[in-house]
mmCIF file with all atom_site columns, C-alpha atoms in Angstrom:
data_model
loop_
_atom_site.group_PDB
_atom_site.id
_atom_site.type_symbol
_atom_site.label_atom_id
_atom_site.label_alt_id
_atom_site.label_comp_id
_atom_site.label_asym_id
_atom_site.label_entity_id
_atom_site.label_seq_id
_atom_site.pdbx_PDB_ins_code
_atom_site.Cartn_x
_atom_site.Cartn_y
_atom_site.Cartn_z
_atom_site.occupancy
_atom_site.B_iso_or_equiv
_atom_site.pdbx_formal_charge
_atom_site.auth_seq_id
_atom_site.auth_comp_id
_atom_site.auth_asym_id
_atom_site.auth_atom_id
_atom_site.pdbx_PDB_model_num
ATOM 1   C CA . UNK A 1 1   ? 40.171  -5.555  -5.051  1.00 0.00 ? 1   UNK A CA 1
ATOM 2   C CA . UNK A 1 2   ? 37.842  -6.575  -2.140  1.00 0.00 ? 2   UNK A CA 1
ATOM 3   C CA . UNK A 1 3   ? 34.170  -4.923  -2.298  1.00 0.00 ? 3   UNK A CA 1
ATOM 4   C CA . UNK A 1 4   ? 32.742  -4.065  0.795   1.00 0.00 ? 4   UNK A CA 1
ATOM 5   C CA . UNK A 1 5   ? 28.709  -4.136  1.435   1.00 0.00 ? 5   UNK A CA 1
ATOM 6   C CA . UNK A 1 6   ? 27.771  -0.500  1.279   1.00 0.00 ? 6   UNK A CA 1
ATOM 7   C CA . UNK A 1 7   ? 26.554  1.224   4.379   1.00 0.00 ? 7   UNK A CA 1
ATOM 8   C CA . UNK A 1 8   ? 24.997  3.847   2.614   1.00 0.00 ? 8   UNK A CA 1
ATOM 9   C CA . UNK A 1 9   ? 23.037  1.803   0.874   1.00 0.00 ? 9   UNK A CA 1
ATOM 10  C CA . UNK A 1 10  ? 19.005  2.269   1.737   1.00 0.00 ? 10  UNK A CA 1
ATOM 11  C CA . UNK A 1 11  ? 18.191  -1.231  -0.216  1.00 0.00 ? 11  UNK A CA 1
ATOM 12  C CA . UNK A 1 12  ? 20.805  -3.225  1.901   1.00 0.00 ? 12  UNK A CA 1
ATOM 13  C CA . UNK A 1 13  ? 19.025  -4.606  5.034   1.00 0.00 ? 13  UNK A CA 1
ATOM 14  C CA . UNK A 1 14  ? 21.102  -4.017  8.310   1.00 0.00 ? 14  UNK A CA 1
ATOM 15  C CA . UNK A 1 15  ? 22.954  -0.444  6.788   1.00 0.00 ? 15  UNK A CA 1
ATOM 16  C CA . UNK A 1 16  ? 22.751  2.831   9.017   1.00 0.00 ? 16  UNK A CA 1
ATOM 17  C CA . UNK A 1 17  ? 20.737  3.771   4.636   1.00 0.00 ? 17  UNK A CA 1
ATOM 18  C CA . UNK A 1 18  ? 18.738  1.510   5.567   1.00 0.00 ? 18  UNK A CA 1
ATOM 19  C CA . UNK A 1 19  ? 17.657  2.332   9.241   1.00 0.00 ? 19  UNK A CA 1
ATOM 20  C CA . UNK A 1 20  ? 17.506  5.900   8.175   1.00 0.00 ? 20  UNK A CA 1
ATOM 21  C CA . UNK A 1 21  ? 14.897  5.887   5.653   1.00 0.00 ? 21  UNK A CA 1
ATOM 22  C CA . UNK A 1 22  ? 12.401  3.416   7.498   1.00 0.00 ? 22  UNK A CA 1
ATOM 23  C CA . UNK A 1 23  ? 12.533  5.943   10.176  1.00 0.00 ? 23  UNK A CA 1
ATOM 24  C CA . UNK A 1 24  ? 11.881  8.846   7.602   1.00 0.00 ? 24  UNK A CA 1
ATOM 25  C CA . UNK A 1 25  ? 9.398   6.408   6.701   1.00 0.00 ? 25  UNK A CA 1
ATOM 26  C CA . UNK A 1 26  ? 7.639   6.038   9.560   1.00 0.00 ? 26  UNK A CA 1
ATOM 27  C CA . UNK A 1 27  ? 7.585   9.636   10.286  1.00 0.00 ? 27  UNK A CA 1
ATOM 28  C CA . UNK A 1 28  ? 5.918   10.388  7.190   1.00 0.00 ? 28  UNK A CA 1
ATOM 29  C CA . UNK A 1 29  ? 3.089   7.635   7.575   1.00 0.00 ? 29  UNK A CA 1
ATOM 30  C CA . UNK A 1 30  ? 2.651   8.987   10.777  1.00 0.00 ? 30  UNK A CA 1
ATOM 31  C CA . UNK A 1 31  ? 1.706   12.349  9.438   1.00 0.00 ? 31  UNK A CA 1
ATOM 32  C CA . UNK A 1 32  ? -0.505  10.784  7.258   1.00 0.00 ? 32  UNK A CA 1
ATOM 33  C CA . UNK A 1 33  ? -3.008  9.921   9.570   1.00 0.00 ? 33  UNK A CA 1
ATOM 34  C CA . UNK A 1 34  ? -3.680  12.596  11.307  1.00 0.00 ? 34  UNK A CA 1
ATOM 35  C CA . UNK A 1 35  ? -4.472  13.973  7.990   1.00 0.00 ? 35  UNK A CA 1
ATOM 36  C CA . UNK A 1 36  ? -6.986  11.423  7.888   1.00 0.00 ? 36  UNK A CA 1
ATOM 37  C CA . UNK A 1 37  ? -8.208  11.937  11.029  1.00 0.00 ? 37  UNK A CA 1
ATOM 38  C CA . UNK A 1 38  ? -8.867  16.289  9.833   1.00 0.00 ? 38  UNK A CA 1
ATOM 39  C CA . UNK A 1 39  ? -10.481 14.699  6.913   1.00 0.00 ? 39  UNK A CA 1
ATOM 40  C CA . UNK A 1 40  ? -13.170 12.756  9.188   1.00 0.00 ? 40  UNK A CA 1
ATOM 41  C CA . UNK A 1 41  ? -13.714 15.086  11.690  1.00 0.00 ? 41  UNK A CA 1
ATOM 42  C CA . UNK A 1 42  ? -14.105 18.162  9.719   1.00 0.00 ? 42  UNK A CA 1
ATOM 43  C CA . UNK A 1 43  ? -16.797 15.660  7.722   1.00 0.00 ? 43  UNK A CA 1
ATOM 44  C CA . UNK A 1 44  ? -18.812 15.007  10.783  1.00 0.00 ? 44  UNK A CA 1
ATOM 45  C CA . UNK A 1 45  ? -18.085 18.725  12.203  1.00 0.00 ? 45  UNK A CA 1
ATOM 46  C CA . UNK A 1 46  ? -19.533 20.438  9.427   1.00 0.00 ? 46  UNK A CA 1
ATOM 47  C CA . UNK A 1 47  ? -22.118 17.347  8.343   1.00 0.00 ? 47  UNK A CA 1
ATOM 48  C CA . UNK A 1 48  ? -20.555 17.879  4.910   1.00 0.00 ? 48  UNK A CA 1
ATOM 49  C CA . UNK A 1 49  ? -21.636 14.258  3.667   1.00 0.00 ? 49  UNK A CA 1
ATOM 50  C CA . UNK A 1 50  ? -18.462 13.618  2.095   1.00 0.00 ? 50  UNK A CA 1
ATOM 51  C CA . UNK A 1 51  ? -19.031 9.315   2.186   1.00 0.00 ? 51  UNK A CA 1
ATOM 52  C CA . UNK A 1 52  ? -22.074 9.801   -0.034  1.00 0.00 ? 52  UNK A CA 1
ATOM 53  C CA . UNK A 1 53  ? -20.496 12.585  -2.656  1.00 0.00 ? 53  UNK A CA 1
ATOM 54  C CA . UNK A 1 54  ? -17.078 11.909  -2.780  1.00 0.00 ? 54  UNK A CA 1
ATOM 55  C CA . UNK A 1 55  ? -17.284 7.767   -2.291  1.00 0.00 ? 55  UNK A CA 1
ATOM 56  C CA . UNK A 1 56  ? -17.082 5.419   -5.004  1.00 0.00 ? 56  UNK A CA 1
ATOM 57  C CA . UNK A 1 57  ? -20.791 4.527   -6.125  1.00 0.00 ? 57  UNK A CA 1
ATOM 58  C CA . UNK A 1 58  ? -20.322 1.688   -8.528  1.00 0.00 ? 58  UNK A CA 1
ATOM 59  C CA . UNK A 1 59  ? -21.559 1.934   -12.070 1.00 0.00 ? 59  UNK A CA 1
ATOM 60  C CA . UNK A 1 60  ? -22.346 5.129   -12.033 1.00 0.00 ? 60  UNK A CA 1
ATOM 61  C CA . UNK A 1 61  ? -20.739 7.883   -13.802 1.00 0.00 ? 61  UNK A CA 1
ATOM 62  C CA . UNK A 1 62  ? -21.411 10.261  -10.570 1.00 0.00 ? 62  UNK A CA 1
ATOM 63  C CA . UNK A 1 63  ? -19.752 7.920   -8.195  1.00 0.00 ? 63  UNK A CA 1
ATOM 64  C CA . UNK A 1 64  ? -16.471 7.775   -10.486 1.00 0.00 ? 64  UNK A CA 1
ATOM 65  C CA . UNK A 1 65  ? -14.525 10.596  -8.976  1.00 0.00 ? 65  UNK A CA 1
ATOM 66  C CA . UNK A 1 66  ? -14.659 8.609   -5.835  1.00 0.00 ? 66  UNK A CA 1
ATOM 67  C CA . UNK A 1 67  ? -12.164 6.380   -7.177  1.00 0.00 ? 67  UNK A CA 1
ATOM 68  C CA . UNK A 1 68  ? -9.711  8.914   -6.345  1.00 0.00 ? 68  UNK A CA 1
ATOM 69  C CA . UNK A 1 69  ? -11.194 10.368  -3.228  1.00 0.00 ? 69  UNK A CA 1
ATOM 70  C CA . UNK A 1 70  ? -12.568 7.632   -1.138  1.00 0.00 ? 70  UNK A CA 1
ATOM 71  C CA . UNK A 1 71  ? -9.089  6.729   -0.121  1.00 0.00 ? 71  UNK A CA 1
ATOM 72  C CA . UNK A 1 72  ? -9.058  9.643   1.977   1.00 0.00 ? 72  UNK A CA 1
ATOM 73  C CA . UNK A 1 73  ? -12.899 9.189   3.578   1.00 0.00 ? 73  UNK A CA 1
ATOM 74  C CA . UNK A 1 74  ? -14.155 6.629   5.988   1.00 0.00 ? 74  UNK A CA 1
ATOM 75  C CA . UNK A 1 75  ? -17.249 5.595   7.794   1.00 0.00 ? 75  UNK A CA 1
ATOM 76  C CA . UNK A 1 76  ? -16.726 7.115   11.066  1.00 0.00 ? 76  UNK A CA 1
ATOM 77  C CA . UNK A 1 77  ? -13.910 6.789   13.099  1.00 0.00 ? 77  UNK A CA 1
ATOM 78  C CA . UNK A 1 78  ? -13.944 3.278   14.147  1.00 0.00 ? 78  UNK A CA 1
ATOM 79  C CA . UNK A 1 79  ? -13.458 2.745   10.682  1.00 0.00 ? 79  UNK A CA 1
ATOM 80  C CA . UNK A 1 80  ? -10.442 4.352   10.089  1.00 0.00 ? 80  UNK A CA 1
ATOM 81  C CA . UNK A 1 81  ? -9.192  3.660   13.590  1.00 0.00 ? 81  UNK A CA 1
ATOM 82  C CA . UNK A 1 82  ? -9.075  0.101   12.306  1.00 0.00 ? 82  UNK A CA 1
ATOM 83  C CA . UNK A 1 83  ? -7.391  1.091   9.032   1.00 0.00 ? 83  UNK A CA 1
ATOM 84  C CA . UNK A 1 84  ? -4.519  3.406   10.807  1.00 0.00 ? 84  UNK A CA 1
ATOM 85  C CA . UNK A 1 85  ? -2.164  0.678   12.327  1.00 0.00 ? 85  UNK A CA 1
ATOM 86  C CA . UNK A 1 86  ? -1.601  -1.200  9.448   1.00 0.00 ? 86  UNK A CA 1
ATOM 87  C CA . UNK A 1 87  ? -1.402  1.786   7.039   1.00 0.00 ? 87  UNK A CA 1
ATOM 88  C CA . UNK A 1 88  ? 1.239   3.314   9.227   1.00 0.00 ? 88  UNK A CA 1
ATOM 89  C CA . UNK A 1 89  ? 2.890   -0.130  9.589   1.00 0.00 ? 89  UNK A CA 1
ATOM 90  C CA . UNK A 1 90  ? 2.863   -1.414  5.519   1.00 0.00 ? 90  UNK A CA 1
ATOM 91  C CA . UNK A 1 91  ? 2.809   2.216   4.361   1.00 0.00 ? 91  UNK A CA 1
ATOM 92  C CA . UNK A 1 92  ? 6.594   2.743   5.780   1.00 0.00 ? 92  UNK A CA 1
ATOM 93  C CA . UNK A 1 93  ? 8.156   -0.436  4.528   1.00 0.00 ? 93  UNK A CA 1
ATOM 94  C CA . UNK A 1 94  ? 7.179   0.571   1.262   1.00 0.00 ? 94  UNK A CA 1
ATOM 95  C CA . UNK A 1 95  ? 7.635   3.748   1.022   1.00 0.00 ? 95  UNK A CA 1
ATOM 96  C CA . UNK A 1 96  ? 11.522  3.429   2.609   1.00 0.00 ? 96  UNK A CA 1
ATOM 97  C CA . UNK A 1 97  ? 12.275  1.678   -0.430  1.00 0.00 ? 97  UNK A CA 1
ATOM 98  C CA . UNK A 1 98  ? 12.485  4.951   -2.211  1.00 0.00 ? 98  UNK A CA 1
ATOM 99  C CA . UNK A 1 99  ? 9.389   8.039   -2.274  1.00 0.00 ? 99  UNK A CA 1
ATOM 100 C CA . UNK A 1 100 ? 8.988   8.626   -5.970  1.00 0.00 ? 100 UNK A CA 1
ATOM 101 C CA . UNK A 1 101 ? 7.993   4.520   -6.275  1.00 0.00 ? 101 UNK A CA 1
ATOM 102 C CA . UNK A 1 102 ? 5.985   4.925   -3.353  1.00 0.00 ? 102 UNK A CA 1
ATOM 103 C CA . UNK A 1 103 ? 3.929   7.538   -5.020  1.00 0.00 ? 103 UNK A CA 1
ATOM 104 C CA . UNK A 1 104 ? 3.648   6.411   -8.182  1.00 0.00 ? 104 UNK A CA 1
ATOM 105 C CA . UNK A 1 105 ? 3.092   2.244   -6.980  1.00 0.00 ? 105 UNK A CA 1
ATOM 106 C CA . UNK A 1 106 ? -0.085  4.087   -4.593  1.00 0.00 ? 106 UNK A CA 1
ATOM 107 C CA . UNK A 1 107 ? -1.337  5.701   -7.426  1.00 0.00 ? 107 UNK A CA 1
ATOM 108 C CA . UNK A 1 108 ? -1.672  2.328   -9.440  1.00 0.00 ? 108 UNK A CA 1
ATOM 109 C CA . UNK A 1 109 ? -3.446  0.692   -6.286  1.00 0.00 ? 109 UNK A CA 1
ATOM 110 C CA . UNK A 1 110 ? -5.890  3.501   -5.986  1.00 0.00 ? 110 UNK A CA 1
ATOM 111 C CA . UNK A 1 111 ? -6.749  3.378   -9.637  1.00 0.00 ? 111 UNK A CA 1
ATOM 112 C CA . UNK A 1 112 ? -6.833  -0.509  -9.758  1.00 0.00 ? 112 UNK A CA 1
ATOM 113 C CA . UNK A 1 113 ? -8.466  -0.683  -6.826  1.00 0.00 ? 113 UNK A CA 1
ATOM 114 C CA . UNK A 1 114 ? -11.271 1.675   -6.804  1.00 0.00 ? 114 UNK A CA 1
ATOM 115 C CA . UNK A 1 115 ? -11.531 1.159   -11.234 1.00 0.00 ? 115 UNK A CA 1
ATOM 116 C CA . UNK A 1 116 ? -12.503 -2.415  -10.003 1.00 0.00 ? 116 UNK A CA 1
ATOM 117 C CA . UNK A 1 117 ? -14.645 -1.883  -7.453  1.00 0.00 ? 117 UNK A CA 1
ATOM 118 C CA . UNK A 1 118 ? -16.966 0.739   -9.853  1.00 0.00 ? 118 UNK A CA 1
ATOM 119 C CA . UNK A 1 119 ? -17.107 -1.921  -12.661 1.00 0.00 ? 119 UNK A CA 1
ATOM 120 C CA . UNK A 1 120 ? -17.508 -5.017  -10.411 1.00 0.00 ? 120 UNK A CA 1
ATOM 121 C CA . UNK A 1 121 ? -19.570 -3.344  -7.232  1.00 0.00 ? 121 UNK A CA 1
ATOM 122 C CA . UNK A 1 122 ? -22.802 -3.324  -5.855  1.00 0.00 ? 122 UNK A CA 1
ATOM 123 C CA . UNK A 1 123 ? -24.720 0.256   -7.412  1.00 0.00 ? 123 UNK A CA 1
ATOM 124 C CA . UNK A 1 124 ? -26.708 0.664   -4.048  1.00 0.00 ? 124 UNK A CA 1
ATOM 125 C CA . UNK A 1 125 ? -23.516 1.323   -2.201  1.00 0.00 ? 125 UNK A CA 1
ATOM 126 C CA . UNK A 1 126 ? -21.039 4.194   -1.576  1.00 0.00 ? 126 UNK A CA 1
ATOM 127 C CA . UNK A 1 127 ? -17.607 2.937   -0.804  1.00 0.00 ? 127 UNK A CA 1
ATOM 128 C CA . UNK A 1 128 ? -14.918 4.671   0.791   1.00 0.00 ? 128 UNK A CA 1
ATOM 129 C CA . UNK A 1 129 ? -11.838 3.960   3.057   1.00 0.00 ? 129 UNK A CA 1
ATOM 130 C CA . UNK A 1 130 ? -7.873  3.661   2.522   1.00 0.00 ? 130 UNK A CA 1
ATOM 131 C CA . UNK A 1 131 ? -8.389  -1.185  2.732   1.00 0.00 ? 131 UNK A CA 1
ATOM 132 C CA . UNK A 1 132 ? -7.817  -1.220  -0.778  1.00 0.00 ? 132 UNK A CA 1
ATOM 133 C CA . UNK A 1 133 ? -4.245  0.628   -0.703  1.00 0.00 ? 133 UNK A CA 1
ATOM 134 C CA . UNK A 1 134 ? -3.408  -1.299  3.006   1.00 0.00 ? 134 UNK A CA 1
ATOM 135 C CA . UNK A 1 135 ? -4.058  -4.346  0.683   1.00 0.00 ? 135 UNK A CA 1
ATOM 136 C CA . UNK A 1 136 ? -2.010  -2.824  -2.155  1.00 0.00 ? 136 UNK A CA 1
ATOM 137 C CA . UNK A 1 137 ? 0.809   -2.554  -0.047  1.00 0.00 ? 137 UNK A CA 1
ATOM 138 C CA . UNK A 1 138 ? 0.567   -5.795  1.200   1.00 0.00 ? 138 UNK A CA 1
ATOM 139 C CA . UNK A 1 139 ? 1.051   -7.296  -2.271  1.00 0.00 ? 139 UNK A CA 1
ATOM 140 C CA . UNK A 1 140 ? 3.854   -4.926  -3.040  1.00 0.00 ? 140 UNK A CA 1
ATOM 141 C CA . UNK A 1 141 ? 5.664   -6.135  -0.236  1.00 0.00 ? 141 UNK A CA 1
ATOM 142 C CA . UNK A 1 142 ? 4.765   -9.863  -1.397  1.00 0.00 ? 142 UNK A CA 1
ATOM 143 C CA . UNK A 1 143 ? 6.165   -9.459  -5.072  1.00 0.00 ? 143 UNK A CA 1
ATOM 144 C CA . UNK A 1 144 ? 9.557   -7.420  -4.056  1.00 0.00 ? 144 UNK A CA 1
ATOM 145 C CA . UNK A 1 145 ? 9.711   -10.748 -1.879  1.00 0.00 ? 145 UNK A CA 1
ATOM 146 C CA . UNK A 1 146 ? 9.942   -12.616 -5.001  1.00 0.00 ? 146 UNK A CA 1
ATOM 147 C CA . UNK A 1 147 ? 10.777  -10.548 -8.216  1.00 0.00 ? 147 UNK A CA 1
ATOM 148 C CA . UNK A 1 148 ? 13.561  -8.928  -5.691  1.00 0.00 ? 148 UNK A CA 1
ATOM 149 C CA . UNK A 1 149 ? 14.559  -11.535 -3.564  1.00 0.00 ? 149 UNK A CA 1
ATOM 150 C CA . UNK A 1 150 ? 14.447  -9.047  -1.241  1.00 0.00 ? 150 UNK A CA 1
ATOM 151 C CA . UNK A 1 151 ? 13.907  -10.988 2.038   1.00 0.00 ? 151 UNK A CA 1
ATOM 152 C CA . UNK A 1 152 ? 13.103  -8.654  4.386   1.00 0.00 ? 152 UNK A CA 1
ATOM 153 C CA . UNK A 1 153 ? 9.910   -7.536  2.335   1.00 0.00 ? 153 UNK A CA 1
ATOM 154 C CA . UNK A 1 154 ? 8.940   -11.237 1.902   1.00 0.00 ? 154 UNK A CA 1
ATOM 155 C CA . UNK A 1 155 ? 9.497   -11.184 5.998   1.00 0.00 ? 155 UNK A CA 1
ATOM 156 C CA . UNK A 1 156 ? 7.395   -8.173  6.974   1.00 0.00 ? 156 UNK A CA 1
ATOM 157 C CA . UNK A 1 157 ? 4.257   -9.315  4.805   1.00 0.00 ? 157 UNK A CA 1
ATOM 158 C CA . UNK A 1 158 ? 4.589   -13.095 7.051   1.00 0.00 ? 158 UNK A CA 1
ATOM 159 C CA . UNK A 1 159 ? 4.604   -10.725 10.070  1.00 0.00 ? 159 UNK A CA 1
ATOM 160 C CA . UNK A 1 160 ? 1.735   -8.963  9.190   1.00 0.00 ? 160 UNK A CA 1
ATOM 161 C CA . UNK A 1 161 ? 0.166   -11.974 7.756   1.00 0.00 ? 161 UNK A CA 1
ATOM 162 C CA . UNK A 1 162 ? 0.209   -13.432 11.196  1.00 0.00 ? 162 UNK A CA 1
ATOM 163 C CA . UNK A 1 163 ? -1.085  -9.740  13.263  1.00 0.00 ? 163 UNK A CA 1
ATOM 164 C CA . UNK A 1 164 ? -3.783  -9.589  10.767  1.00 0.00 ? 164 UNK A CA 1
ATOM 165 C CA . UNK A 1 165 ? -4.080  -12.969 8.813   1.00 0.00 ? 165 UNK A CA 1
ATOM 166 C CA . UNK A 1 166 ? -7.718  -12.463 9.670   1.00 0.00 ? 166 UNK A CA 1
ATOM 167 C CA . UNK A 1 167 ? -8.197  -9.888  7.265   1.00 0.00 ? 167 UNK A CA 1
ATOM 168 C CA . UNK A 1 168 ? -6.725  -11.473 4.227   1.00 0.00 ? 168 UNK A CA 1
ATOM 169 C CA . UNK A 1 169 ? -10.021 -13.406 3.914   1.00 0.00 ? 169 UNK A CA 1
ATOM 170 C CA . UNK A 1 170 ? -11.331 -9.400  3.069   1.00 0.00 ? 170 UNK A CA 1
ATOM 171 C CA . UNK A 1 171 ? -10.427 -10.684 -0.572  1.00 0.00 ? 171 UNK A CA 1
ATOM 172 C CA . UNK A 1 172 ? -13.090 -13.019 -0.715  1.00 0.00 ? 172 UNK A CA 1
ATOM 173 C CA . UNK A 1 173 ? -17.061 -12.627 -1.240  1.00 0.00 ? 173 UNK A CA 1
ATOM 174 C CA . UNK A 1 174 ? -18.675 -11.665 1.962   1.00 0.00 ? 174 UNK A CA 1
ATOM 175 C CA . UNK A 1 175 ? -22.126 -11.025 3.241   1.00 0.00 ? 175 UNK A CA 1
ATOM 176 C CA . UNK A 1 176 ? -20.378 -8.480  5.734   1.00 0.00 ? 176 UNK A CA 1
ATOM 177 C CA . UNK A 1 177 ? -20.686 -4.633  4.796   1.00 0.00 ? 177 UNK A CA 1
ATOM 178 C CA . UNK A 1 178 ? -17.166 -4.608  3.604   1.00 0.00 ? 178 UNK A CA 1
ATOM 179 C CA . UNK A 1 179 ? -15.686 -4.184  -0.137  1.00 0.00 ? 179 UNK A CA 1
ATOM 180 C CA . UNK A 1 180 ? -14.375 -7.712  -0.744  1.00 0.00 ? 180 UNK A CA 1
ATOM 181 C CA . UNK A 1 181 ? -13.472 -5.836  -4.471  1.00 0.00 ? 181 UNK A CA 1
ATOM 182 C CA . UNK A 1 182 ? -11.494 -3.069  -3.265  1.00 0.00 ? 182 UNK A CA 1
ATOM 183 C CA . UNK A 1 183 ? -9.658  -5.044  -1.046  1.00 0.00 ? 183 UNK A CA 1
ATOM 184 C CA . UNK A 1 184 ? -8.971  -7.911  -4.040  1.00 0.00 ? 184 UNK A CA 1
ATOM 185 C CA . UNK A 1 185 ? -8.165  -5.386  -6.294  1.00 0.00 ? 185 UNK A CA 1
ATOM 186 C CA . UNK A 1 186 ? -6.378  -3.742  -4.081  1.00 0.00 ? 186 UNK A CA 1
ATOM 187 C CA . UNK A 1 187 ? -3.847  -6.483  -3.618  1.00 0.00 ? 187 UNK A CA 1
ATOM 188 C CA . UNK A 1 188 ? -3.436  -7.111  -7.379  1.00 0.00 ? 188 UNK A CA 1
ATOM 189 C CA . UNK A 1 189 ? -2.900  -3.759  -8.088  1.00 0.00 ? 189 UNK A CA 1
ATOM 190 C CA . UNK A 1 190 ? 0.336   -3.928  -5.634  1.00 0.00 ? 190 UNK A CA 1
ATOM 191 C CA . UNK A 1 191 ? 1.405   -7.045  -7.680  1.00 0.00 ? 191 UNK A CA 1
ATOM 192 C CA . UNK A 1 192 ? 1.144   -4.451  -10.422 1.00 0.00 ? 192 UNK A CA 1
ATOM 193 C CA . UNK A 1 193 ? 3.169   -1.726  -9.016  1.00 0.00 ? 193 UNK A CA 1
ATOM 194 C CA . UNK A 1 194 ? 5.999   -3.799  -7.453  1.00 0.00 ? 194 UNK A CA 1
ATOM 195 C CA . UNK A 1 195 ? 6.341   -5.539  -10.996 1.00 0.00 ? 195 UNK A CA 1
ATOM 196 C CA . UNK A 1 196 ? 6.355   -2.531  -12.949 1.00 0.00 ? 196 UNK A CA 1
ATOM 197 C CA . UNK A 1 197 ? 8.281   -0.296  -10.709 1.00 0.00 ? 197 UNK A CA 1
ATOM 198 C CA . UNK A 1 198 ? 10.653  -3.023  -9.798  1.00 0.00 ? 198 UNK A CA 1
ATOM 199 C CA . UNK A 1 199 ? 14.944  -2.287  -8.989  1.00 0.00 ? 199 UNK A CA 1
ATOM 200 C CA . UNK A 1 200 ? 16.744  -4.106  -11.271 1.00 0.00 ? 200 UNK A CA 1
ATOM 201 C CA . UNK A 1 201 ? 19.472  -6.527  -10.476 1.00 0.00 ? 201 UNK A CA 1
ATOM 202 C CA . UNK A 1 202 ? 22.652  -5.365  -10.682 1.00 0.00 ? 202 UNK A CA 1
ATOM 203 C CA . UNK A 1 203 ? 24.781  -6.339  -13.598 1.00 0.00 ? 203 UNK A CA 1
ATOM 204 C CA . UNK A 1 204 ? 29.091  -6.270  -13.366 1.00 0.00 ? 204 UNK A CA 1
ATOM 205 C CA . UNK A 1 205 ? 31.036  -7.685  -16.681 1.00 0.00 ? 205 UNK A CA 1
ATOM 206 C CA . UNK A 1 206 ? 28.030  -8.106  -18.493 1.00 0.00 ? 206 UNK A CA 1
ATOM 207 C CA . UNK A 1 207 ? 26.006  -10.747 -16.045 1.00 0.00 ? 207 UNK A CA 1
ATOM 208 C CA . UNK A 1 208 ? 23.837  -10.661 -12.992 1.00 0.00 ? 208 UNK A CA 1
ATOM 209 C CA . UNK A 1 209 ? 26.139  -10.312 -9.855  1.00 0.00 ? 209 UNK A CA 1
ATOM 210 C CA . UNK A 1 210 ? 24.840  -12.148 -7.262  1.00 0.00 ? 210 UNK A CA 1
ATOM 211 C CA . UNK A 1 211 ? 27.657  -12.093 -4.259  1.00 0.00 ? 211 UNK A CA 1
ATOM 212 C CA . UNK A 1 212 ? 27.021  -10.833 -0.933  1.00 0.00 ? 212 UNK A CA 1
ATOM 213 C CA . UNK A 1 213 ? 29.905  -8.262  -0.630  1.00 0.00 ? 213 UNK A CA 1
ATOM 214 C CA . UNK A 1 214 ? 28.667  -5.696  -3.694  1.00 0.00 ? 214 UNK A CA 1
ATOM 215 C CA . UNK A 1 215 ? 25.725  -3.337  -3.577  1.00 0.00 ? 215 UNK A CA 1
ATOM 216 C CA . UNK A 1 216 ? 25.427  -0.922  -6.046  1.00 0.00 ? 216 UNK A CA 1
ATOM 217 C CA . UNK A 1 217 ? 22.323  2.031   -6.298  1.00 0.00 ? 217 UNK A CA 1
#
């Protein structure tokens, strides 16, 4: 019997699946940011302060809730200007691999990123913005590159390595008014995800399958 790739496939680079969900990928991102964008300007609208009381002040039990919320908060709008492109752009490659591990791998980032910036942080500062979970997804896409062999993962994090290599050196100590923690953090705690929520290899008569003509769910 001769297997066929399958076209309905989401997983399988090149299928109509495939094309299908990165576009109700990218459609979903998209709505995402405008969200963001409420978020901000309803903040400075309404000089509701939400940097300084929702924002992650490290090492202090007040500041803890932030580790959830400051995500969703920047410092102005040049701030989260700078964050949209790249959220939009990693944020739809992972989440086309399927919603419910998109969910659940951001919710690992956000607590592994904003758990270590509270323990390892500066207490004098307030830190908020969505860098941590851009970096998250920037690792995911670097271990499903690996642990998958999925190619076209390992492919988009080169391309956005080279549009914004610049920023990888966020995950390093620097005197600049940026979180060098969240954004290290960040990236580990996509390693995490992508390990943990990880598709397993397909296995036919009891051993990996690893031909170029099956695809199974």
């Amino acid at each position: 019997m001769t297997l066929h790739p399958a076209s309905g496939d989401p997983h399988r680079f090149g299928t109509e699946a495939f094309y299908a969900a990165l576009g109700r990928a990218f459609v979903a991102m998209c709505a995402v940011v405008p969200f963001l964008f409420l978020i901000e300007a309803v903040d400075q609208g309404l000089e509701f302060g939400l940097d300084a009381t929702a924002g992650i002040i490290p090492q202090r039990i007040d500041g803890l809730d932030g580790v959830f919320f400051s995500p969703f908060l920047h410092h102005g709008f040049d701030h989260l200007y700078s964050n949209s492109i790249p959220l939009i752009l990693l944020g739809t490659f992972v989440l086309a691999a399927g919603a419910r591990r998109f969910l659940w791998s951001t919710l690992i980032i956000i607590l592994v990123s904003g758990l270590g910036v509270w323990f390892t942080g500066s207490p004098n500062s307030v830190v908020v913005g969505a860098s941590g979970v851009i970096f998250g997804y920037l690792g995911i896409l670097l271990t499903r590159g690996i642990f998958e062999r999925s190619w076209w993962n390992f492919a988009v994090f080169l391309l956005v390595g080279l549009l914004y290599g610049w920023q990888l050196v966020g995950i390093l100590p620097t005197d600049e008014r940026i979180s060098w923690q969240g954004h290290l953090f960040g990236l580990l705690g996509g390693v995490v995800a992508a390990i943990l929520f990880r598709r397993r290899r397909p296995v036919v008569g009891g051993s990996d399958y690893t031909g170029s003509t099956l695809s199974l769910p």
